[in-house]
Short mmCIF file of N, CA and C in Angstrom, two decimals:
data_model
loop_
_atom_site.label_atom_id
_atom_site.label_comp_id
_atom_site.label_asym_id
_atom_site.label_seq_id
_atom_site.Cartn_x
_atom_site.Cartn_y
_atom_site.Cartn_z
N UNK A 8 43.11 29.03 74.99
CA UNK A 8 41.67 29.19 74.93
C UNK A 8 41.05 27.87 74.46
N UNK A 9 39.99 27.44 75.14
CA UNK A 9 39.32 26.20 74.80
C UNK A 9 38.49 26.39 73.54
N UNK A 10 38.53 25.38 72.67
CA UNK A 10 37.73 25.44 71.45
C UNK A 10 36.31 25.03 71.77
N UNK A 11 35.34 25.71 71.17
CA UNK A 11 33.94 25.39 71.34
C UNK A 11 33.38 24.96 70.00
N UNK A 12 32.57 23.97 70.04
CA UNK A 12 31.91 23.50 68.83
C UNK A 12 30.48 24.03 68.85
N UNK A 13 30.08 24.70 67.81
CA UNK A 13 28.74 25.28 67.73
C UNK A 13 27.88 24.44 66.80
N UNK A 14 26.66 24.21 67.24
CA UNK A 14 25.70 23.45 66.46
C UNK A 14 24.52 24.37 66.18
N UNK A 15 24.11 24.47 64.94
CA UNK A 15 22.95 25.27 64.59
C UNK A 15 21.78 24.33 64.34
N UNK A 16 20.68 24.55 65.07
CA UNK A 16 19.49 23.73 64.95
C UNK A 16 18.39 24.61 64.39
N UNK A 17 17.58 24.08 63.47
CA UNK A 17 16.45 24.87 62.97
C UNK A 17 15.18 24.05 63.06
N UNK A 18 14.07 24.74 63.25
CA UNK A 18 12.78 24.07 63.32
C UNK A 18 11.99 24.39 62.06
N UNK A 19 10.84 23.75 61.91
CA UNK A 19 10.01 23.99 60.75
C UNK A 19 9.51 25.43 60.69
N UNK A 20 9.48 26.08 61.82
CA UNK A 20 9.01 27.47 61.84
C UNK A 20 10.13 28.46 61.55
N UNK A 21 11.25 27.93 61.09
CA UNK A 21 12.41 28.72 60.70
C UNK A 21 13.05 29.49 61.84
N UNK A 22 12.79 29.06 63.06
CA UNK A 22 13.49 29.65 64.18
C UNK A 22 14.87 29.02 64.26
N UNK A 23 15.86 29.80 64.51
CA UNK A 23 17.20 29.27 64.62
C UNK A 23 17.66 29.34 66.06
N UNK A 24 18.30 28.31 66.46
CA UNK A 24 18.84 28.25 67.80
C UNK A 24 20.29 27.81 67.68
N UNK A 25 21.18 28.55 68.26
CA UNK A 25 22.59 28.18 68.22
C UNK A 25 23.01 27.76 69.62
N UNK A 26 23.58 26.61 69.71
CA UNK A 26 24.07 26.11 70.99
C UNK A 26 25.55 25.85 70.88
N UNK A 27 26.31 26.47 71.75
CA UNK A 27 27.75 26.22 71.78
C UNK A 27 28.03 25.24 72.91
N UNK A 28 28.73 24.19 72.59
CA UNK A 28 28.98 23.14 73.55
C UNK A 28 30.49 23.00 73.75
N UNK A 29 30.91 23.09 75.00
CA UNK A 29 32.30 22.85 75.34
C UNK A 29 32.50 21.34 75.31
N UNK A 30 33.36 20.85 74.44
CA UNK A 30 33.54 19.40 74.26
C UNK A 30 33.95 18.71 75.55
N UNK A 31 34.65 19.43 76.44
CA UNK A 31 35.10 18.81 77.68
C UNK A 31 33.99 18.72 78.71
N UNK A 32 32.85 19.36 78.50
CA UNK A 32 31.79 19.37 79.50
C UNK A 32 30.48 18.86 78.92
N UNK A 33 30.52 17.76 78.23
CA UNK A 33 29.32 17.21 77.62
C UNK A 33 28.50 16.34 78.57
N UNK A 34 28.99 16.11 79.81
CA UNK A 34 28.21 15.29 80.72
C UNK A 34 27.05 16.08 81.30
N UNK A 35 25.99 15.38 81.65
CA UNK A 35 24.81 16.01 82.22
C UNK A 35 25.07 16.40 83.66
N UNK A 36 24.42 17.47 84.09
CA UNK A 36 24.53 17.86 85.49
C UNK A 36 23.16 18.29 85.98
N UNK A 37 23.02 18.35 87.30
CA UNK A 37 21.76 18.77 87.90
C UNK A 37 21.55 20.25 87.61
N UNK A 38 20.30 20.70 87.53
CA UNK A 38 20.06 22.12 87.31
C UNK A 38 20.55 22.93 88.51
N UNK A 39 21.12 24.09 88.25
CA UNK A 39 21.59 24.95 89.32
C UNK A 39 21.16 26.38 89.03
N UNK A 40 21.05 27.14 90.06
CA UNK A 40 20.75 28.56 89.92
C UNK A 40 21.64 29.29 90.90
N UNK A 41 22.51 30.13 90.40
CA UNK A 41 23.50 30.80 91.23
C UNK A 41 22.85 31.56 92.37
N UNK A 42 21.73 32.26 92.10
CA UNK A 42 21.10 33.04 93.16
C UNK A 42 20.57 32.14 94.28
N UNK A 43 20.09 30.93 93.96
CA UNK A 43 19.64 30.02 95.00
C UNK A 43 20.81 29.55 95.85
N UNK A 44 21.92 29.28 95.22
CA UNK A 44 23.10 28.85 95.98
C UNK A 44 23.50 29.90 96.99
N UNK A 45 23.52 31.15 96.56
CA UNK A 45 23.88 32.24 97.47
C UNK A 45 22.86 32.35 98.61
N UNK A 46 21.58 32.29 98.26
CA UNK A 46 20.52 32.37 99.27
C UNK A 46 20.66 31.23 100.29
N UNK A 47 20.87 30.02 99.81
CA UNK A 47 20.99 28.86 100.70
C UNK A 47 22.22 28.98 101.59
N UNK A 48 23.36 29.30 100.98
CA UNK A 48 24.61 29.42 101.74
C UNK A 48 24.50 30.53 102.79
N UNK A 49 23.94 31.67 102.41
CA UNK A 49 23.80 32.78 103.36
C UNK A 49 22.90 32.41 104.53
N UNK A 50 21.81 31.69 104.28
CA UNK A 50 20.91 31.29 105.36
C UNK A 50 21.62 30.38 106.36
N UNK A 51 22.40 29.45 105.85
CA UNK A 51 23.14 28.53 106.73
C UNK A 51 24.22 29.29 107.50
N UNK A 52 24.97 30.13 106.81
CA UNK A 52 26.05 30.85 107.47
C UNK A 52 25.55 31.90 108.46
N UNK A 53 24.36 32.47 108.23
CA UNK A 53 23.77 33.37 109.24
C UNK A 53 23.50 32.59 110.52
N UNK A 54 22.97 31.39 110.38
CA UNK A 54 22.71 30.56 111.56
C UNK A 54 24.02 30.22 112.27
N UNK A 55 25.05 29.88 111.51
CA UNK A 55 26.34 29.51 112.10
C UNK A 55 27.05 30.69 112.75
N UNK A 56 26.69 31.90 112.37
CA UNK A 56 27.38 33.09 112.91
C UNK A 56 26.89 33.44 114.32
N UNK A 57 25.87 32.73 114.80
CA UNK A 57 25.34 32.97 116.15
C UNK A 57 25.50 31.73 117.01
N UNK A 58 25.66 31.94 118.32
CA UNK A 58 25.64 30.82 119.25
C UNK A 58 24.26 30.17 119.17
N UNK A 59 24.20 28.85 119.29
CA UNK A 59 22.93 28.13 119.20
C UNK A 59 22.84 27.10 120.33
N UNK A 60 21.67 26.96 120.89
CA UNK A 60 21.38 25.86 121.80
C UNK A 60 20.62 24.83 120.99
N UNK A 61 21.19 23.64 120.89
CA UNK A 61 20.65 22.59 120.03
C UNK A 61 20.02 21.48 120.87
N UNK A 62 19.06 21.85 121.69
CA UNK A 62 18.32 20.88 122.50
C UNK A 62 19.23 19.93 123.24
N UNK A 63 18.96 18.64 123.13
CA UNK A 63 19.72 17.60 123.84
C UNK A 63 21.18 17.51 123.38
N UNK A 64 21.51 18.12 122.23
CA UNK A 64 22.89 18.09 121.73
C UNK A 64 23.75 19.16 122.37
N UNK A 65 23.12 20.09 123.09
CA UNK A 65 23.87 21.08 123.86
C UNK A 65 24.05 22.42 123.18
N UNK A 66 24.97 23.18 123.74
CA UNK A 66 25.24 24.55 123.32
C UNK A 66 26.40 24.56 122.32
N UNK A 67 26.24 25.32 121.26
CA UNK A 67 27.29 25.45 120.25
C UNK A 67 27.66 26.92 120.09
N UNK A 68 28.95 27.20 120.14
CA UNK A 68 29.43 28.55 119.85
C UNK A 68 29.31 28.80 118.36
N UNK A 69 29.29 30.07 117.98
CA UNK A 69 29.26 30.44 116.56
C UNK A 69 30.40 29.72 115.85
N UNK A 70 30.14 29.30 114.62
CA UNK A 70 31.12 28.54 113.84
C UNK A 70 31.53 29.33 112.60
N UNK A 71 32.68 28.97 112.06
CA UNK A 71 33.17 29.59 110.84
C UNK A 71 32.17 29.36 109.70
N UNK A 72 32.11 30.28 108.74
CA UNK A 72 31.19 30.08 107.61
C UNK A 72 31.58 28.86 106.77
N UNK A 73 30.58 28.22 106.21
CA UNK A 73 30.80 27.10 105.31
C UNK A 73 31.07 27.60 103.90
N UNK A 74 31.67 26.76 103.08
CA UNK A 74 31.92 27.04 101.67
C UNK A 74 30.99 26.15 100.85
N UNK A 75 30.44 26.69 99.77
CA UNK A 75 29.56 25.93 98.88
C UNK A 75 30.33 24.85 98.14
N UNK A 76 29.73 23.67 97.98
CA UNK A 76 30.35 22.59 97.21
C UNK A 76 29.30 22.00 96.27
N UNK A 77 29.56 22.05 94.97
CA UNK A 77 28.59 21.56 93.98
C UNK A 77 28.39 20.05 94.04
N UNK A 78 29.39 19.29 94.45
CA UNK A 78 29.21 17.84 94.56
C UNK A 78 28.20 17.53 95.67
N UNK A 79 28.31 18.25 96.78
CA UNK A 79 27.35 18.07 97.87
C UNK A 79 25.96 18.56 97.44
N UNK A 80 25.93 19.63 96.65
CA UNK A 80 24.66 20.14 96.12
C UNK A 80 24.00 19.08 95.22
N UNK A 81 24.76 18.48 94.31
CA UNK A 81 24.20 17.49 93.39
C UNK A 81 23.59 16.31 94.16
N UNK A 82 24.28 15.86 95.21
CA UNK A 82 23.75 14.77 96.03
C UNK A 82 22.49 15.22 96.77
N UNK A 83 22.49 16.46 97.26
CA UNK A 83 21.32 17.01 97.96
C UNK A 83 20.14 17.13 97.00
N UNK A 84 20.43 17.62 95.79
CA UNK A 84 19.36 17.76 94.80
C UNK A 84 18.75 16.39 94.46
N UNK A 85 19.61 15.40 94.24
CA UNK A 85 19.09 14.07 93.92
C UNK A 85 18.16 13.58 95.02
N UNK A 86 18.54 13.78 96.28
CA UNK A 86 17.72 13.26 97.37
C UNK A 86 16.42 14.05 97.53
N UNK A 87 16.48 15.37 97.42
CA UNK A 87 15.25 16.17 97.49
C UNK A 87 14.30 15.77 96.36
N UNK A 88 14.85 15.58 95.17
CA UNK A 88 14.06 15.16 94.01
C UNK A 88 13.42 13.80 94.27
N UNK A 89 14.20 12.87 94.78
CA UNK A 89 13.68 11.53 95.06
C UNK A 89 12.55 11.57 96.08
N UNK A 90 12.74 12.33 97.16
CA UNK A 90 11.69 12.42 98.18
C UNK A 90 10.41 13.03 97.59
N UNK A 91 10.57 14.08 96.78
CA UNK A 91 9.41 14.76 96.20
C UNK A 91 8.66 13.85 95.22
N UNK A 92 9.39 13.17 94.36
CA UNK A 92 8.78 12.29 93.35
C UNK A 92 8.19 11.04 94.00
N UNK A 93 8.88 10.50 94.99
CA UNK A 93 8.44 9.26 95.65
C UNK A 93 7.43 9.52 96.76
N UNK A 94 7.19 10.80 97.06
CA UNK A 94 6.24 11.18 98.11
C UNK A 94 6.60 10.52 99.43
N UNK A 95 7.86 10.67 99.82
CA UNK A 95 8.33 10.07 101.07
C UNK A 95 9.25 11.07 101.77
N UNK A 96 9.52 10.79 103.04
CA UNK A 96 10.41 11.65 103.82
C UNK A 96 11.31 10.76 104.66
N UNK A 97 12.56 10.62 104.23
CA UNK A 97 13.49 9.71 104.89
C UNK A 97 14.91 10.05 104.45
N UNK A 98 15.88 9.76 105.31
CA UNK A 98 17.28 9.91 104.91
C UNK A 98 17.65 8.83 103.89
N UNK A 99 16.93 7.74 103.90
CA UNK A 99 17.18 6.64 102.97
C UNK A 99 16.45 6.92 101.66
N UNK A 100 17.11 6.69 100.54
CA UNK A 100 16.49 6.88 99.24
C UNK A 100 15.41 5.83 98.98
N UNK A 101 14.63 6.07 97.94
CA UNK A 101 13.52 5.17 97.63
C UNK A 101 13.97 3.87 96.95
N UNK A 102 15.15 3.88 96.33
CA UNK A 102 15.61 2.73 95.55
C UNK A 102 14.98 2.68 94.17
N UNK A 103 14.08 3.62 93.88
CA UNK A 103 13.42 3.69 92.57
C UNK A 103 14.28 4.52 91.60
N UNK A 104 13.80 4.71 90.40
CA UNK A 104 14.58 5.42 89.38
C UNK A 104 14.87 6.87 89.80
N UNK A 105 13.99 7.48 90.61
CA UNK A 105 14.24 8.85 91.07
C UNK A 105 15.38 8.90 92.09
N UNK A 106 15.70 7.79 92.69
CA UNK A 106 16.87 7.64 93.58
C UNK A 106 17.99 7.11 92.69
N UNK A 107 18.58 7.99 91.88
CA UNK A 107 19.54 7.55 90.87
C UNK A 107 20.66 6.71 91.46
N UNK A 108 21.18 7.13 92.59
CA UNK A 108 22.27 6.39 93.23
C UNK A 108 21.80 5.01 93.66
N UNK A 109 20.63 4.94 94.30
CA UNK A 109 20.08 3.66 94.73
C UNK A 109 19.69 2.78 93.56
N UNK A 110 19.15 3.37 92.52
CA UNK A 110 18.75 2.62 91.34
C UNK A 110 19.96 1.94 90.70
N UNK A 111 21.08 2.66 90.64
CA UNK A 111 22.31 2.10 90.08
C UNK A 111 22.82 0.95 90.94
N UNK A 112 22.79 1.13 92.26
CA UNK A 112 23.31 0.06 93.14
C UNK A 112 22.28 -1.00 93.48
N UNK A 113 21.05 -0.82 92.98
CA UNK A 113 19.96 -1.78 93.13
C UNK A 113 19.48 -1.94 94.57
N UNK A 114 19.62 -0.86 95.36
CA UNK A 114 19.04 -0.80 96.70
C UNK A 114 18.96 0.66 97.11
N UNK A 115 18.15 0.96 98.09
CA UNK A 115 17.96 2.34 98.52
C UNK A 115 19.30 2.98 98.91
N UNK A 116 19.50 4.23 98.50
CA UNK A 116 20.76 4.91 98.77
C UNK A 116 20.77 5.53 100.16
N UNK A 117 21.97 5.76 100.66
CA UNK A 117 22.19 6.49 101.90
C UNK A 117 22.82 7.83 101.54
N UNK A 118 22.89 8.74 102.50
CA UNK A 118 23.57 10.01 102.27
C UNK A 118 25.01 9.80 101.85
N UNK A 119 25.69 8.87 102.48
CA UNK A 119 27.07 8.53 102.14
C UNK A 119 27.16 8.06 100.69
N UNK A 120 26.25 7.17 100.29
CA UNK A 120 26.24 6.67 98.90
C UNK A 120 26.12 7.81 97.91
N UNK A 121 25.20 8.72 98.21
CA UNK A 121 24.93 9.81 97.26
C UNK A 121 26.11 10.76 97.13
N UNK A 122 26.71 11.18 98.25
CA UNK A 122 27.82 12.14 98.13
C UNK A 122 29.03 11.48 97.46
N UNK A 123 29.24 10.21 97.73
CA UNK A 123 30.36 9.51 97.08
C UNK A 123 30.10 9.34 95.58
N UNK A 124 28.85 9.08 95.19
CA UNK A 124 28.53 8.94 93.77
C UNK A 124 28.87 10.22 93.00
N UNK A 125 28.69 11.36 93.63
CA UNK A 125 28.99 12.63 92.96
C UNK A 125 30.44 13.06 93.14
N UNK A 126 31.28 12.15 93.64
CA UNK A 126 32.72 12.38 93.67
C UNK A 126 33.25 13.12 94.88
N UNK A 127 32.46 13.18 95.96
CA UNK A 127 32.93 13.88 97.16
C UNK A 127 33.70 12.90 98.05
N UNK A 128 34.98 13.16 98.23
CA UNK A 128 35.83 12.36 99.12
C UNK A 128 35.82 13.05 100.48
N UNK A 129 35.31 12.39 101.48
CA UNK A 129 35.04 13.05 102.76
C UNK A 129 35.86 12.49 103.92
N UNK A 130 36.11 13.36 104.86
CA UNK A 130 36.68 12.97 106.15
C UNK A 130 35.52 12.75 107.12
N UNK A 131 34.59 13.71 107.14
CA UNK A 131 33.33 13.57 107.88
C UNK A 131 32.22 14.17 107.02
N UNK A 132 31.01 13.69 107.23
CA UNK A 132 29.86 14.24 106.50
C UNK A 132 28.63 14.16 107.39
N UNK A 133 27.62 14.91 107.01
CA UNK A 133 26.34 14.88 107.71
C UNK A 133 25.25 15.26 106.71
N UNK A 134 24.03 14.85 106.99
CA UNK A 134 22.91 15.17 106.11
C UNK A 134 21.73 15.61 106.96
N UNK A 135 21.09 16.70 106.55
CA UNK A 135 19.83 17.15 107.14
C UNK A 135 18.76 17.10 106.07
N UNK A 136 17.56 16.71 106.46
CA UNK A 136 16.42 16.79 105.54
C UNK A 136 15.28 17.51 106.25
N UNK A 137 14.48 18.20 105.47
CA UNK A 137 13.31 18.89 105.98
C UNK A 137 12.24 18.89 104.91
N UNK A 138 10.99 19.00 105.33
CA UNK A 138 9.89 19.04 104.37
C UNK A 138 8.69 19.70 105.01
N UNK A 139 7.87 20.33 104.18
CA UNK A 139 6.64 20.92 104.67
C UNK A 139 6.05 21.91 103.69
N UNK A 140 4.76 22.01 103.69
CA UNK A 140 4.08 22.88 102.73
C UNK A 140 4.33 24.35 102.99
N UNK A 141 4.76 24.70 104.19
CA UNK A 141 5.03 26.10 104.50
C UNK A 141 6.53 26.44 104.52
N UNK A 142 7.36 25.49 104.19
CA UNK A 142 8.82 25.73 104.21
C UNK A 142 9.24 26.13 102.79
N UNK A 143 8.94 27.37 102.45
CA UNK A 143 9.08 27.85 101.07
C UNK A 143 10.40 28.57 100.79
N UNK A 144 11.17 28.89 101.83
CA UNK A 144 12.44 29.60 101.63
C UNK A 144 13.56 28.89 102.38
N UNK A 145 14.78 29.19 101.99
CA UNK A 145 15.95 28.63 102.68
C UNK A 145 15.97 29.08 104.14
N UNK A 146 15.60 30.31 104.38
CA UNK A 146 15.58 30.84 105.75
C UNK A 146 14.63 30.02 106.63
N UNK A 147 13.43 29.72 106.12
CA UNK A 147 12.46 28.91 106.86
C UNK A 147 12.97 27.49 107.05
N UNK A 148 13.62 26.94 106.02
CA UNK A 148 14.15 25.58 106.12
C UNK A 148 15.23 25.51 107.20
N UNK A 149 16.15 26.46 107.19
CA UNK A 149 17.22 26.46 108.18
C UNK A 149 16.65 26.65 109.57
N UNK A 150 15.70 27.57 109.72
CA UNK A 150 15.09 27.80 111.04
C UNK A 150 14.41 26.52 111.54
N UNK A 151 13.70 25.83 110.67
CA UNK A 151 13.07 24.58 111.06
C UNK A 151 14.08 23.53 111.50
N UNK A 152 15.19 23.46 110.78
CA UNK A 152 16.23 22.49 111.12
C UNK A 152 16.91 22.85 112.44
N UNK A 153 17.04 24.14 112.73
CA UNK A 153 17.63 24.57 114.01
C UNK A 153 16.76 24.15 115.18
N UNK A 154 15.47 23.93 114.95
CA UNK A 154 14.56 23.50 116.01
C UNK A 154 14.66 22.01 116.32
N UNK A 155 15.45 21.28 115.55
CA UNK A 155 15.69 19.85 115.78
C UNK A 155 17.11 19.70 116.30
N UNK A 156 17.27 19.05 117.44
CA UNK A 156 18.58 18.95 118.09
C UNK A 156 19.67 18.41 117.17
N UNK A 157 19.41 17.29 116.52
CA UNK A 157 20.42 16.66 115.66
C UNK A 157 20.74 17.50 114.43
N UNK A 158 19.70 18.05 113.81
CA UNK A 158 19.92 18.89 112.62
C UNK A 158 20.65 20.17 112.99
N UNK A 159 20.29 20.76 114.12
CA UNK A 159 20.96 21.96 114.61
C UNK A 159 22.45 21.67 114.85
N UNK A 160 22.74 20.54 115.49
CA UNK A 160 24.13 20.17 115.76
C UNK A 160 24.92 20.01 114.45
N UNK A 161 24.29 19.46 113.41
CA UNK A 161 24.97 19.35 112.12
C UNK A 161 25.27 20.74 111.55
N UNK A 162 24.30 21.64 111.59
CA UNK A 162 24.51 22.99 111.07
C UNK A 162 25.65 23.68 111.81
N UNK A 163 25.72 23.49 113.11
CA UNK A 163 26.69 24.21 113.94
C UNK A 163 28.02 23.48 114.12
N UNK A 164 28.16 22.28 113.62
CA UNK A 164 29.38 21.49 113.81
C UNK A 164 30.59 22.21 113.20
N UNK A 165 31.54 22.65 114.03
CA UNK A 165 32.69 23.39 113.52
C UNK A 165 33.66 22.51 112.70
N UNK A 166 33.51 21.19 112.80
CA UNK A 166 34.37 20.29 112.02
C UNK A 166 33.92 20.19 110.56
N UNK A 167 32.69 20.59 110.28
CA UNK A 167 32.17 20.55 108.91
C UNK A 167 32.53 21.85 108.20
N UNK A 168 33.06 21.77 106.98
CA UNK A 168 33.61 22.92 106.27
C UNK A 168 32.88 23.30 104.99
N UNK A 169 32.13 22.36 104.40
CA UNK A 169 31.49 22.61 103.11
C UNK A 169 30.02 22.18 103.16
N UNK A 170 29.23 22.73 102.24
CA UNK A 170 27.81 22.41 102.22
C UNK A 170 27.26 22.49 100.80
N UNK A 171 26.23 21.72 100.56
CA UNK A 171 25.37 21.85 99.38
C UNK A 171 23.95 21.66 99.87
N UNK A 172 23.04 22.50 99.41
CA UNK A 172 21.66 22.45 99.87
C UNK A 172 20.74 22.56 98.67
N UNK A 173 19.66 21.79 98.67
CA UNK A 173 18.74 21.81 97.53
C UNK A 173 17.30 21.68 98.01
N UNK A 174 16.39 22.22 97.21
CA UNK A 174 14.96 22.11 97.46
C UNK A 174 14.28 21.70 96.16
N UNK A 175 13.32 20.79 96.27
CA UNK A 175 12.49 20.42 95.13
C UNK A 175 11.04 20.53 95.58
N UNK A 176 10.22 21.12 94.72
CA UNK A 176 8.80 21.30 94.99
C UNK A 176 7.99 20.35 94.12
N UNK A 177 7.04 19.67 94.75
CA UNK A 177 6.08 18.84 94.02
C UNK A 177 4.72 19.08 94.66
N UNK A 178 3.90 19.86 94.00
CA UNK A 178 2.58 20.22 94.53
C UNK A 178 1.66 19.02 94.70
N UNK A 179 1.97 17.90 94.07
CA UNK A 179 1.15 16.69 94.16
C UNK A 179 1.63 15.72 95.22
N UNK A 180 2.57 16.15 96.06
CA UNK A 180 3.09 15.27 97.10
C UNK A 180 2.59 15.73 98.47
N UNK A 181 2.80 14.93 99.47
CA UNK A 181 2.29 15.21 100.82
C UNK A 181 2.85 16.51 101.39
N UNK A 182 4.17 16.70 101.32
CA UNK A 182 4.81 17.85 101.97
C UNK A 182 5.07 19.04 101.04
N UNK A 183 5.01 18.85 99.76
CA UNK A 183 5.19 19.85 98.70
C UNK A 183 6.65 20.29 98.57
N UNK A 184 7.27 20.84 99.63
CA UNK A 184 8.66 21.30 99.57
C UNK A 184 9.56 20.31 100.31
N UNK A 185 10.61 19.86 99.62
CA UNK A 185 11.54 18.88 100.19
C UNK A 185 12.95 19.47 100.15
N UNK A 186 13.59 19.52 101.30
CA UNK A 186 14.92 20.13 101.45
C UNK A 186 15.94 19.10 101.88
N UNK A 187 17.14 19.19 101.35
CA UNK A 187 18.27 18.37 101.80
C UNK A 187 19.49 19.25 101.93
N UNK A 188 20.19 19.10 103.03
CA UNK A 188 21.50 19.75 103.24
C UNK A 188 22.52 18.63 103.37
N UNK A 189 23.58 18.70 102.60
CA UNK A 189 24.71 17.78 102.77
C UNK A 189 25.92 18.60 103.20
N UNK A 190 26.53 18.18 104.29
CA UNK A 190 27.71 18.85 104.84
C UNK A 190 28.89 17.90 104.71
N UNK A 191 30.08 18.45 104.61
CA UNK A 191 31.25 17.60 104.59
C UNK A 191 32.53 18.36 104.89
N UNK A 192 33.51 17.60 105.21
CA UNK A 192 34.89 18.08 105.27
C UNK A 192 35.68 17.18 104.34
N UNK A 193 36.34 17.77 103.34
CA UNK A 193 37.02 16.93 102.36
C UNK A 193 38.18 16.15 102.97
N UNK A 194 38.47 15.03 102.34
CA UNK A 194 39.54 14.14 102.79
C UNK A 194 40.90 14.84 102.72
N UNK A 195 41.15 15.64 101.69
CA UNK A 195 42.46 16.30 101.55
C UNK A 195 42.38 17.68 102.13
#
């Protein structure tokens, strides 16, 4: 059994807060919500469970379901956050502090840069982005991406095995809702 170190913090109002911290997991991570992960994964896998015509990319037979990957999610979250904060829409990061990967390397990040920064070793990868004030759910985001030939082909690609998807909302930005899907097949 892993030992946990508990810290008791008190405020002037005599409220007590106890936080137990696993010493092995003191590094920061992106915020996650289990129910969002399930919603996002289900929306993508519902699309993959049907044959799709992906415009100029052609016809795709139904594909096996994808598996959720938190490393791909973290990279997707970083990019959605960067687009929302920077008020931009591009596969390329802003290179600003909100583009953590790009800020570290001192130039705008790529999808490859971001997934590798979060420790994803890939054989193949793909990235989809979407944005819009009416794209408020994963279902709407996936449907919108299916209407784009290249994005649809990424969703339906049977060679891709894992996914992470994230959305960030910024009411003060042009598109308000910013979505990123990162797909991959691990190296091993």
